Coordinates of C-alpha atoms in Angstrom, one line a residue:
X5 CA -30.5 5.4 -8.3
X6 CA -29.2 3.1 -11.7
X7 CA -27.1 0.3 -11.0
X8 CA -24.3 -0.2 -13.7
X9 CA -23.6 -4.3 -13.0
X10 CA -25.5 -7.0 -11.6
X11 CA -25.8 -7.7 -7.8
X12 CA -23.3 -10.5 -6.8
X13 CA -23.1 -13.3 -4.3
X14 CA -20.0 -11.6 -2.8
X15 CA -21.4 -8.2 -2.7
X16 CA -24.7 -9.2 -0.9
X17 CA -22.5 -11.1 1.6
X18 CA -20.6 -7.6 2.3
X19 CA -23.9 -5.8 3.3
X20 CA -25.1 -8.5 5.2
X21 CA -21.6 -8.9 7.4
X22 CA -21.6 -4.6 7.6
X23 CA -25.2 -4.1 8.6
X24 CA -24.7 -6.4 12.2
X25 CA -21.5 -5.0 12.7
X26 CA -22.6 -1.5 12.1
X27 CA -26.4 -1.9 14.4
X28 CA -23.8 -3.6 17.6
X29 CA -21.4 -0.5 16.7
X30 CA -24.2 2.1 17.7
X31 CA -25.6 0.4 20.1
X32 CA -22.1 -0.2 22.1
X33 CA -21.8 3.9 21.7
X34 CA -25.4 4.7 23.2
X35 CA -23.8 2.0 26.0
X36 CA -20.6 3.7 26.3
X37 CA -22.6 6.9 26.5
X38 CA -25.0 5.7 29.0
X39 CA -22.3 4.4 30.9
X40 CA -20.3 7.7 30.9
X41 CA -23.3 9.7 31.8
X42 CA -24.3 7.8 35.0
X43 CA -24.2 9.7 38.1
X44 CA -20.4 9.5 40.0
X45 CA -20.3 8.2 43.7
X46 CA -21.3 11.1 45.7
X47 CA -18.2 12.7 47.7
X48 CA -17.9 15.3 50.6
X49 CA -15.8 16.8 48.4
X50 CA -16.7 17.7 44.5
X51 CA -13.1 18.7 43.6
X52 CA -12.6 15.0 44.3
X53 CA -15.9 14.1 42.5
X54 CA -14.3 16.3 39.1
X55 CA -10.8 14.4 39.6
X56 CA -12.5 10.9 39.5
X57 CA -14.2 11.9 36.2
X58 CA -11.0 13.3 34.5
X59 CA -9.3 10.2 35.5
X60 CA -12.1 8.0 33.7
X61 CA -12.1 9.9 30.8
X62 CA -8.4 9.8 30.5
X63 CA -8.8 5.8 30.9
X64 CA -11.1 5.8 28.1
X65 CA -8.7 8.2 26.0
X66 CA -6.1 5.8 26.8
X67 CA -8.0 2.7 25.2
X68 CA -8.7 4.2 22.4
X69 CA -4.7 5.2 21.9
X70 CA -4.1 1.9 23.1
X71 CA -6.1 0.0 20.1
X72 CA -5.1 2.6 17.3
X73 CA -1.0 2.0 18.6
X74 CA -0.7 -1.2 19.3
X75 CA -2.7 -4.0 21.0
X76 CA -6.8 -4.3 22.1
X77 CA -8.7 -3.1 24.8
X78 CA -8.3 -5.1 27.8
X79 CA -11.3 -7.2 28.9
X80 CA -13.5 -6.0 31.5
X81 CA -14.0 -8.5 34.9
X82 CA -17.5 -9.3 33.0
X83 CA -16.0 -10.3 29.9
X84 CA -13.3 -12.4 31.6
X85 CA -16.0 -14.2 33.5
X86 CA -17.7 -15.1 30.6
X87 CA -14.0 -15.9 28.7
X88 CA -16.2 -19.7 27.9
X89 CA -18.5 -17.9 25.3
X90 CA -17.5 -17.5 21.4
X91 CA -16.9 -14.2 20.1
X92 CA -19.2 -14.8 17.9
X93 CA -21.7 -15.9 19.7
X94 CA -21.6 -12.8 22.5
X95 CA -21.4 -10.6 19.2
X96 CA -24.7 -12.3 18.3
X97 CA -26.3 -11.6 21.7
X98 CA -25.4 -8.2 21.7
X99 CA -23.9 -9.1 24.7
X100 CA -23.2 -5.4 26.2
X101 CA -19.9 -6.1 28.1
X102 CA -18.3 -7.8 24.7
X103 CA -19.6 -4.6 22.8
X104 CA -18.2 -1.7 25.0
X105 CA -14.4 -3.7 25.1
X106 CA -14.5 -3.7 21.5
X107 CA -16.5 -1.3 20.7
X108 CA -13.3 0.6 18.9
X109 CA -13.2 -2.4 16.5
X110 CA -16.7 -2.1 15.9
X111 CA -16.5 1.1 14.9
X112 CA -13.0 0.5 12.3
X113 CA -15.0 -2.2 10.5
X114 CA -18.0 -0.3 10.3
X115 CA -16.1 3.1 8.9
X116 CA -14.5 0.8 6.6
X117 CA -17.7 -0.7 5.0
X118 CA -19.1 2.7 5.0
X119 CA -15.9 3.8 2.4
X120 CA -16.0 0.8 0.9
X121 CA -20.1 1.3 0.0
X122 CA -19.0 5.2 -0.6
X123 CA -16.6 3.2 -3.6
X124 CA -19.7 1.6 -5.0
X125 CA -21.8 4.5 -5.2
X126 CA -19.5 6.5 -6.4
X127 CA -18.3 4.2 -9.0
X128 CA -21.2 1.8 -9.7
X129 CA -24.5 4.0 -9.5
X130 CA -25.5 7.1 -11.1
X131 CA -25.6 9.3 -8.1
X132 CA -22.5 11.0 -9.3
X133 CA -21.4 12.5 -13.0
X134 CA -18.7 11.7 -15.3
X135 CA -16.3 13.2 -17.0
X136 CA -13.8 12.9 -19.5
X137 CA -9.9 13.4 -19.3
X138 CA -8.2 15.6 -21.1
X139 CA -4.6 17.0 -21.1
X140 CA -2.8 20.1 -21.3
X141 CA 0.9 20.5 -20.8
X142 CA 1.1 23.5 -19.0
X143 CA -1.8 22.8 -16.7
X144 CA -0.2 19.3 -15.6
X145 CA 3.5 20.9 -15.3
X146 CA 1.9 24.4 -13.6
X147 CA 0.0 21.7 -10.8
X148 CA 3.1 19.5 -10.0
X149 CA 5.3 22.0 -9.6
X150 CA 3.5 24.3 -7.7
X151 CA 3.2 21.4 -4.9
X152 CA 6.8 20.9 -5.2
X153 CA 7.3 24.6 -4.4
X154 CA 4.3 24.7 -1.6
X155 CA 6.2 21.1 -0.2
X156 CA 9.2 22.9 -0.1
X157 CA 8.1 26.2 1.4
X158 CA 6.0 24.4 4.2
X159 CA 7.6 20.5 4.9
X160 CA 11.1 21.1 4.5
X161 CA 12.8 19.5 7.3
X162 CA 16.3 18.3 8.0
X163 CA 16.9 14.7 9.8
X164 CA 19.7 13.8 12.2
X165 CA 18.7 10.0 12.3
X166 CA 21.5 7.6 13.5
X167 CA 23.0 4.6 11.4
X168 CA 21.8 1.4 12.9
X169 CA 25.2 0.0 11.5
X170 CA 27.9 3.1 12.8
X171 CA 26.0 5.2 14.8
X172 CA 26.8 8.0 12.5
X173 CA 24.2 10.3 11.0
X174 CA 25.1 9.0 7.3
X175 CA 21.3 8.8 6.6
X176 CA 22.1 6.6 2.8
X177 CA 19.2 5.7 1.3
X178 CA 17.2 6.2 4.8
X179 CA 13.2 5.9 5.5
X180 CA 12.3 9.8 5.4
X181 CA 14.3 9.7 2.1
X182 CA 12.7 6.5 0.3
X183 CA 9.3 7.9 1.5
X184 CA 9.6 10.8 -0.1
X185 CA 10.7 8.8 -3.1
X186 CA 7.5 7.2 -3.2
X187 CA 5.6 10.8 -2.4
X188 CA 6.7 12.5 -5.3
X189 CA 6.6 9.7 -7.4
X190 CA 3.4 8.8 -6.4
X191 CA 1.9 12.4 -7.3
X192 CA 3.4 11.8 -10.8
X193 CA 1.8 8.2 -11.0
X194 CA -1.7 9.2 -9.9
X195 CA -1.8 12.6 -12.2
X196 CA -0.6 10.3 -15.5
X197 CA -4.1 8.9 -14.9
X198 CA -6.3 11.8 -14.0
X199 CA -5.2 13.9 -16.9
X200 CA -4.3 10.7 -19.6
X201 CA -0.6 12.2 -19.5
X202 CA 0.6 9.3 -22.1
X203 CA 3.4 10.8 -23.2
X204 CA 5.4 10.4 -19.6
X205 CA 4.6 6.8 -20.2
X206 CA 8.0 5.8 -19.8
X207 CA 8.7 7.4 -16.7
X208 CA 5.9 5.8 -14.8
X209 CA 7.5 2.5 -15.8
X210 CA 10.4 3.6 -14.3
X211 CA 8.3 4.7 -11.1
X212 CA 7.0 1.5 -10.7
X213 CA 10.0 -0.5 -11.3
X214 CA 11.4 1.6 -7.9
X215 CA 8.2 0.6 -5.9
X216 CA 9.4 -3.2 -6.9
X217 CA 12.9 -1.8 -5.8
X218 CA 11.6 -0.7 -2.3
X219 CA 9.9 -4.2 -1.9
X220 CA 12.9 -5.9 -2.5
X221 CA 14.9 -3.0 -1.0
X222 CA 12.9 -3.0 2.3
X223 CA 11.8 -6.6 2.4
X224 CA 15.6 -7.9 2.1
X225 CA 16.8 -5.1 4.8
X226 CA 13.9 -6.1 7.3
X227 CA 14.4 -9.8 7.1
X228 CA 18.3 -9.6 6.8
X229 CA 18.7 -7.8 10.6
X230 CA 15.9 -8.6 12.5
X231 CA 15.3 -12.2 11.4
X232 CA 11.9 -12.9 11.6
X233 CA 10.1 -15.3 9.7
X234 CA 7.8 -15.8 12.5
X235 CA 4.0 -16.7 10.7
X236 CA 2.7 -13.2 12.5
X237 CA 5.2 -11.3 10.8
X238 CA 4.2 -12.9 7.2
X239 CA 0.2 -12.6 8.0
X240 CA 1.0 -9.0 8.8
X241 CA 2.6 -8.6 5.6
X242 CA 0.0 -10.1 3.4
X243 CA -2.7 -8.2 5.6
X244 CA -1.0 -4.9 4.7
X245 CA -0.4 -5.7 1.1
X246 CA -3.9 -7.2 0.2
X247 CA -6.6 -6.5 3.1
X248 CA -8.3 -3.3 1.2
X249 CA -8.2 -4.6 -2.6
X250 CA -9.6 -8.4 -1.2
X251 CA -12.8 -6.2 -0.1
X252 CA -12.4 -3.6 -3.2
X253 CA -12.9 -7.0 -5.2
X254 CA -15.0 -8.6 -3.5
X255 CA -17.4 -5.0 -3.1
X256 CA -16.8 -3.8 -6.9
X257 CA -17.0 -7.1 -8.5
X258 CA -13.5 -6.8 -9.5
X259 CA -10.5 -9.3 -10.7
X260 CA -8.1 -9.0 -8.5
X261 CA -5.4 -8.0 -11.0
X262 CA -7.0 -4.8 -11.8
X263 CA -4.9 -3.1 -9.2
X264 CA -1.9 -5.1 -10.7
X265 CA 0.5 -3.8 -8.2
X266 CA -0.9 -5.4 -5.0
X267 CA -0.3 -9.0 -7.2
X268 CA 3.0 -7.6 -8.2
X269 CA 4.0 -6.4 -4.9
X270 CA 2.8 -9.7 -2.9
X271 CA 4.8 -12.0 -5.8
X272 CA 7.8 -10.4 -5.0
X273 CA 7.5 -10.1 -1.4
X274 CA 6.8 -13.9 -1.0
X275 CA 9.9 -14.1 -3.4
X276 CA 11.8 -12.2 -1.0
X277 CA 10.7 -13.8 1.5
X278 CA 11.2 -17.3 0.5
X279 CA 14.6 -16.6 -0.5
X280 CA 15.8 -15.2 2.5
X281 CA 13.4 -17.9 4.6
X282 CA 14.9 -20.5 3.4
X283 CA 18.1 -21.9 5.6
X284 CA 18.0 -18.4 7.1
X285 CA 20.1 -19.1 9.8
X286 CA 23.1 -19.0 7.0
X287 CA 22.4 -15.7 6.0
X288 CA 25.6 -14.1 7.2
X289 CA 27.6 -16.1 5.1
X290 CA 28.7 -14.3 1.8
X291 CA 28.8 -17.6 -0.2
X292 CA 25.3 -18.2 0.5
X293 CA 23.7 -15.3 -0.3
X294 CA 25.0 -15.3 -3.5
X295 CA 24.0 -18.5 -3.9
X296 CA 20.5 -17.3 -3.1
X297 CA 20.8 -14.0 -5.1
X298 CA 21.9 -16.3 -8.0
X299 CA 19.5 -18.5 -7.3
X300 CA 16.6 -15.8 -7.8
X301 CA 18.0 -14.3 -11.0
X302 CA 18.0 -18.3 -12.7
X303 CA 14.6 -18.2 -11.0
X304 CA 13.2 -15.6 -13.0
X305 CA 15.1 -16.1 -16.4
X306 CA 13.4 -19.7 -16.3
X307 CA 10.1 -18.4 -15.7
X308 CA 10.1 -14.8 -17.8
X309 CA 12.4 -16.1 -20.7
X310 CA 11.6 -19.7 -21.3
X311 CA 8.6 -19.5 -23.6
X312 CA 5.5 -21.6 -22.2
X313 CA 6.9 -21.6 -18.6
X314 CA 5.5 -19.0 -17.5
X315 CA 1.8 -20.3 -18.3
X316 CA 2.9 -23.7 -17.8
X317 CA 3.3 -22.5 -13.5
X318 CA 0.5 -20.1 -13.6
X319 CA -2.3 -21.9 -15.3
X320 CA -3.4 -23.3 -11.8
X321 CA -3.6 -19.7 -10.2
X322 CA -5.9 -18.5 -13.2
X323 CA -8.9 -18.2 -10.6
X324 CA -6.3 -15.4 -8.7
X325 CA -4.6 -13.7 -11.5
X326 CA -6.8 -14.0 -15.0
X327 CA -7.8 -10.8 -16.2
X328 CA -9.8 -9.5 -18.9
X329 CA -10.5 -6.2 -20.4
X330 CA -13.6 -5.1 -21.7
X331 CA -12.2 -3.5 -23.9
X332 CA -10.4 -6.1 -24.9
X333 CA -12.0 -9.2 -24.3
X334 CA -9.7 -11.7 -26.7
X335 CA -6.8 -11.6 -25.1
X336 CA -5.7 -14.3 -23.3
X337 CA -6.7 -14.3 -19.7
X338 CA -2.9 -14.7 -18.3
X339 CA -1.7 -11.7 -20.8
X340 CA -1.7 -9.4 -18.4
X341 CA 0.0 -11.1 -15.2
X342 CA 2.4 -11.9 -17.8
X343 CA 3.1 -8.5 -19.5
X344 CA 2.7 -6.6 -15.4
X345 CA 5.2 -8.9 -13.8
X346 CA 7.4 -9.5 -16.9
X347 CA 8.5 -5.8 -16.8
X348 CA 9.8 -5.5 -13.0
X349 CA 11.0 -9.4 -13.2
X350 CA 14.5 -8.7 -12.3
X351 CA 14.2 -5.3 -10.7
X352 CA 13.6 -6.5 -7.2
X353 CA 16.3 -8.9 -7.0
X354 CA 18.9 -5.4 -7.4
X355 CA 16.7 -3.9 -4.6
X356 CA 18.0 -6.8 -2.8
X357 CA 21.6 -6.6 -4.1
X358 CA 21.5 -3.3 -2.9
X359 CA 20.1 -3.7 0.6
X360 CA 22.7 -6.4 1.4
X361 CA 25.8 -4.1 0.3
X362 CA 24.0 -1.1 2.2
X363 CA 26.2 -1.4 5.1
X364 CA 29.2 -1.5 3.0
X365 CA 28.4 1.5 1.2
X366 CA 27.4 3.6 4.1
X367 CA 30.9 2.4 5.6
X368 CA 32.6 3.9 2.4
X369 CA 30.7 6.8 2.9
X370 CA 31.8 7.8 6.1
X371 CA 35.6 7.5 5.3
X372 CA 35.0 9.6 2.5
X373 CA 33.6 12.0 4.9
X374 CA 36.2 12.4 7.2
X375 CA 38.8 13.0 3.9
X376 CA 40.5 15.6 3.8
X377 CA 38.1 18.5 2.0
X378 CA 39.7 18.6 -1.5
X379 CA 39.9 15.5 -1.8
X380 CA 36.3 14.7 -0.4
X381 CA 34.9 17.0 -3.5
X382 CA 36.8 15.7 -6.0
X383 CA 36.0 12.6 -5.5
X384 CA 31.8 13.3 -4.9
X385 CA 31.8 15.2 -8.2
X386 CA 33.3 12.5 -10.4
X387 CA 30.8 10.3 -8.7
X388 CA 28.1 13.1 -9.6
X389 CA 29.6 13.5 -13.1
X390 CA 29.4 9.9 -13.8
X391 CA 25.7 9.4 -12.9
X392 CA 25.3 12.1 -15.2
X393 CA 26.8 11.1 -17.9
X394 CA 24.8 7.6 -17.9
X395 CA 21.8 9.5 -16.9
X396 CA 22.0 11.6 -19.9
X397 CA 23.2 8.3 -22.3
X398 CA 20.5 6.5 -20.6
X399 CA 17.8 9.2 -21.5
X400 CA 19.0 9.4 -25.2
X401 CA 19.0 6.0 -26.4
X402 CA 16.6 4.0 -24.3
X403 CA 14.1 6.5 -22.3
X404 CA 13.5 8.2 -25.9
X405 CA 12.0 5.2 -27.6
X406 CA 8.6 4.6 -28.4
X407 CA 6.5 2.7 -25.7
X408 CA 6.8 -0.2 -27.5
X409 CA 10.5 -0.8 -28.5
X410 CA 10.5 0.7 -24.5
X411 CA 8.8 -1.9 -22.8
X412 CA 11.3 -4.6 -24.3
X413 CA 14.2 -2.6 -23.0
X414 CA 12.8 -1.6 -19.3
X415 CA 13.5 -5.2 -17.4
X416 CA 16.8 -5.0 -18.1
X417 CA 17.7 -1.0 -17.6
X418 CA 15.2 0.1 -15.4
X419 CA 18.1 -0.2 -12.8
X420 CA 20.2 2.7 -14.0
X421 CA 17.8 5.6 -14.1
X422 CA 17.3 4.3 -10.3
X423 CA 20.6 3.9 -9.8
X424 CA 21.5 7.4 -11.4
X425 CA 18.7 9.1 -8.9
X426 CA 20.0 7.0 -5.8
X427 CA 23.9 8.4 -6.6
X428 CA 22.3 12.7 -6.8
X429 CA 20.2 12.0 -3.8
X430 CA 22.9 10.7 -1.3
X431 CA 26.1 12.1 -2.8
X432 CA 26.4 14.8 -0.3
X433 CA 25.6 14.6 3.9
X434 CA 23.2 17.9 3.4
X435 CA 21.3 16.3 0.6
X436 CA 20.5 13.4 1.9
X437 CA 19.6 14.9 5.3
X438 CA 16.6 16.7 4.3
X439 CA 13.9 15.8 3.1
X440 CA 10.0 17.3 2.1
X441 CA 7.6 15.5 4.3
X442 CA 4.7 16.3 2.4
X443 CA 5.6 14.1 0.0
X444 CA 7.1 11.5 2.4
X445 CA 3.6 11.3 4.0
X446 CA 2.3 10.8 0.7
X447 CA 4.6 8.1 0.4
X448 CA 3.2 5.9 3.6
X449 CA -0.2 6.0 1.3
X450 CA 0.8 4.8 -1.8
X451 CA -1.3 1.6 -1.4
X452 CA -4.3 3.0 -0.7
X453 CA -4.1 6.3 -3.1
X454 CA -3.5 3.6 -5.8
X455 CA -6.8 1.5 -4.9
X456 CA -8.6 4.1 -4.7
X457 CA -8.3 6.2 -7.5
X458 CA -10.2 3.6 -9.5
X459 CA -13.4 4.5 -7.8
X460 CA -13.5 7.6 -6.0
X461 CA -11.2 10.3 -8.1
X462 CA -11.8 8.1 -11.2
X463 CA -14.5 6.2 -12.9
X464 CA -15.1 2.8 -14.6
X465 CA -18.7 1.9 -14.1
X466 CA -18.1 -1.4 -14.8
X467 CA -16.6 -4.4 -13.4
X468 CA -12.9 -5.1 -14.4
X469 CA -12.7 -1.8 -16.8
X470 CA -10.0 0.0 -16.8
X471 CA -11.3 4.0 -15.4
X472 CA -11.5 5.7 -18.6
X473 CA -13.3 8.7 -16.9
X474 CA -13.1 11.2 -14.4
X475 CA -15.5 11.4 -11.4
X476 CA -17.8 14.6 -11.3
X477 CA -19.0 16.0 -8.0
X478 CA -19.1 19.6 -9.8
X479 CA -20.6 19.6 -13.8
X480 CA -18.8 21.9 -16.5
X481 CA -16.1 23.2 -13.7
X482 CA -13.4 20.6 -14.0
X483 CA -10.4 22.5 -11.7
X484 CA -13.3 22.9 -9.1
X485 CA -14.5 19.1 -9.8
X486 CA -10.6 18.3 -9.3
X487 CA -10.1 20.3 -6.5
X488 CA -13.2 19.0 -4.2
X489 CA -12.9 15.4 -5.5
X490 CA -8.8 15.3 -4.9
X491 CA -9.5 16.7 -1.5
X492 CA -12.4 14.1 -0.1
X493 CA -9.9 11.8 -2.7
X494 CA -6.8 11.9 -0.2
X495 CA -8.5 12.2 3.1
X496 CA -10.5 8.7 2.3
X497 CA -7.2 7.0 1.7
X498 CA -5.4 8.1 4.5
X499 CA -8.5 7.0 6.7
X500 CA -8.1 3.9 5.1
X501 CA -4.0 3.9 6.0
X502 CA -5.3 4.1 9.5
X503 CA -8.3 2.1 9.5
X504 CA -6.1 -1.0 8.0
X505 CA -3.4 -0.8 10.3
X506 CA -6.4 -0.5 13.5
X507 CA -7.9 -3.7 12.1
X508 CA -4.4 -5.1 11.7
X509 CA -3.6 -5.0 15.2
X510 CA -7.5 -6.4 16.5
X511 CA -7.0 -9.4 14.1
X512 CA -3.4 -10.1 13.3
X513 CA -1.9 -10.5 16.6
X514 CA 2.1 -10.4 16.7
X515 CA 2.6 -13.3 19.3
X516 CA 0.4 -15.9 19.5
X517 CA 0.0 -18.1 16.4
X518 CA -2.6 -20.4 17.9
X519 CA -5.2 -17.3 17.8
X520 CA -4.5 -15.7 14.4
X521 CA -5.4 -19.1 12.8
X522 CA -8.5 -19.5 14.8
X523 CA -9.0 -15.7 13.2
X524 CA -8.1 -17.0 10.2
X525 CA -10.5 -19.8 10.4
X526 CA -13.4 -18.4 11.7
X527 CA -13.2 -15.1 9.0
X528 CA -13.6 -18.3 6.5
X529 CA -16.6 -19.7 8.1
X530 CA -18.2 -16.2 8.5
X531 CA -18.0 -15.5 4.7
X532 CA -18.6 -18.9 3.6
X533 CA -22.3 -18.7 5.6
X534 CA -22.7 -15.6 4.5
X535 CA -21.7 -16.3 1.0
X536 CA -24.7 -19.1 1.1
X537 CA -27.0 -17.2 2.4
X538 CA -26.3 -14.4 -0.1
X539 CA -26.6 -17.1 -3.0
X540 CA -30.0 -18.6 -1.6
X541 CA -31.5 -14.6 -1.5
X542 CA -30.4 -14.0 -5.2
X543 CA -31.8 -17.3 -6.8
X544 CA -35.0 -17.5 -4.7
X545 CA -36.8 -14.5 -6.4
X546 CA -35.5 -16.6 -10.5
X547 CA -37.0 -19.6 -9.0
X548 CA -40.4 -17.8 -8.3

């Protein structure tokens, strides 16, 4: 086996934090299994002797539910006893106790550095093929469709979901529906890179500028009605948003703006944040939030349109958000931060224009379906008309332009086409009701089918290059190769959904501050000792 890159610091620190965790993982199964298999208190009676180990195993089935829901295993009378020891340091002495209460955390962190080492072979060895891309109209059309019709045949479903403002199934703009937003926009997104499909260019700018949306969109609608700005809340956030690319870079030798959207997504989520955090408990007054909202577009224009601001605030976050290209190696190192986050600059600001005016609209909406039925259609196809009609102008003059000329209209009309889509969607009760949940679960993914495409349906081979190639499991049968690799493809990143949100709830608790910094501190400890260590093993063997 060929390695493509040089072994780093950070990398050797990964295998030397996964191989401990993955030898106590085993070891706190063979416990578990010894455990299980020991020989029941002997009864008169063995029906009684069966019900007693039914009931245990439901206990154990009821801990592992109860750490993939919601909270940890409880601590066994042992572990309690010994509550005076570290973690850390009963993790080092195996103590056996400490390992069967956790041993469902062991076993998330050690199927996660398993995936994460299933990246690096897949994109940084020569265990696997390549291939290159190549497009054909028909074939990318014939594919998309075809799921569309198989979504539509098998997922179709119709929701009856109540208003959390009337009460009233109105559904506007509600979660099945943006989910499925994502889905199908998602498919899109990830087959323009498989196949090269450059000429829909356009239209994944526009897909990306609604992902912004949805952050400001979701973000604004979250913080707006349940108020809280609690330090949990953020930490879960930020864990959701960055936990798998922070070990993608750190395991593929990677800059972390490679997979530009978790920087773009966390900038605008801290924006979001920040606007609403601050003097939050006047956010019910209409004055201030438009003081706010204002506040966010001067915000921007200062930063995006005043030529050297921009560098002038990021040049001390280079180390977080410099990249550069292989491929193109003298442009500046802030270029792309700057080019990324300059074409969705205003974007999530209207996500949060629309959020707040959601109630509004969904109060409009229900007088206008309890009109009178003439009436009630007239009125919903001038609306549907309309969006049309600045659909179709939209489409003619701005979506028709060159990339280029594009890209210097899109921060500042990317809100129609989204606009236009949001008027069709909702503009009748039966259309917004349904919904294909194929793609909707699709949508709950989008993080991690984004991450992962660079290593495991695509290829690179080298650190910070952008995946040029295809990854080939089967030689010189690409619709096979596409088939088996999209298939073991989806299934890693929804493992990954689930193994991120497992390791979410071990570390991030939701209540008590006072432990998630001592998490926070000791993860920095860990990984700067193993950090050392790792840079001691790869300069002894120079210095010999």
């Amino acid at each position: 086996m060929t390695i493509s890159s040089p072994i780093t610091p950070s990398q050797v620190s990964f295998f030397l934090g996964l191989v401990p965790v993955l030898i106590a993982w085993l070891y706190a199964e063979y416990l578990e299994y010894k455990k299980s298999s020991l020989p029941t208190k002997v009864h008169s009676d063995v029906n009684l002797v069966e019900v007693g180990m039914g009931e245990g195993t439901v206990r154990e089935d009821d801990r592992a539910v109860l750490l993939e829901g919601g909270g940890l295993q409880p601590a066994s009378p042992k572990a309690r006893s010994s509550s005076a020891f570290s973690p850390i340091f009963r993790f080092l002495t195996m103590d056996e106790s400490f390992l069967i209460d956790n041993r469902l955390t062991l076993r998330a962190i050690s199927e996660f550095g398993v995936l994460l080492a299933y990246f690096y072979i897949c994109d940084r060895t020569d265990v696997f093929g390549s291939s290159t891309k190549s497009f054909n109209r028909d074939l990318f059309w014939f594919l998309y469709l075809l799921l569309i019709i198989v979504s539509a045949i098998t997922s179709f479903k119709i929701h009856h979901d109540k208003s959390p403002f009337s009460g009233k199934s109105i559904l506007y703009l509600n979660r099945h529906q943006t989910e499925e937003w994502r889905g199908w926009m998602q498919v899109l997104f990830l087959m323009y890179h498989y196949f090269a499909a450059t000429e829909i260019y356009n239209a994944i700018r526009i897909f990306i500028a609604a992902y912004v949306w949805m952050t400001g969109f979701g973000n604004f609608s979250y913080y707006y009605i349940r108020k809280d700005f609690s330090l949990a809340r953020f930490a879960q956030m930020m864990w959701r948003l960055n936990f798998l690319v922070l070990f993608c870079c750190i395991v593929l030798n990677n800059s972390y703006m490679l997979y530009y959207i978790c920087p773009m997504h966390t900038l605008f989520t801290l924006m979001v944040y920040g606007s609403l955090g601050i003097l939050n408990k006047y956010n019910e007054i209409g004055s201030v939030m438009a003081v706010k909202l204002s506040a966010c577009f001067l915000v921007v224009i200062l930063i995006w349109e005043v030529p050297g601001v921009f560098e002038l605030i990021w040049r001390p976050f280079t180390f977080l958000v410099a990249y550069t290209d292989p491929a193109k190696p003298t442009l500046p190192v802030l270029h792309e931060w700057h080019f990324r986050s300059g074409l969705d600059r205003y974007i999530w600001i209207v996500g949060m224009i629309y959020a707040y005016y959601h109630p509004t609209v969904e109060k409009w909406m229900e007088k206008l379906e309890e009109t009178e039925v003439k009436l009630r259609i007239l009125i919903k196809s001038a609306i549907g008309l309309l969006a049309l009609m600045v659909g179709f102008l939209w489409f003619e003059y701005i979506y028709k332009l060159d990339k280029i000329t594009y890209n210097k209209y899109h921060p500042y009309t990317s809100w129609i086409p989204i606009t236009v889509y949001i008027c069709l969607r909702n503009i009748c009760q039966n259309v917004r009701s349904y919904t294909l949940t194929l793609f909707a679960w699709l949508g709950k993914i989008t993080l991690e089918t984004y991450i992962s495409q660079f290593h495991i349906w695509l290829r690179s081979s080298v650190p910070d290059a952008q995946p040029k190639l295809l990854l080939s499991l089967i030689p010189d049968y690409p619709l096979l190769n596409f088939m088996l690799t999209t298939a073991i493809y989806i299934a890693v990143s929804c493992r990954l959904f689930e193994l991120t949100n497992t390791l979410k709830i071990a570390f991030v608790p939701s209540k008590d501050d006072k432990r998630l910094l001592h998490n926070l501190v000791t993860a920095a400890i860990i990984f700067g000792v193993l950090y050392s260590l790792s840079y001691i093993f790869l300069r002894v063997p120079q210095m010999v």
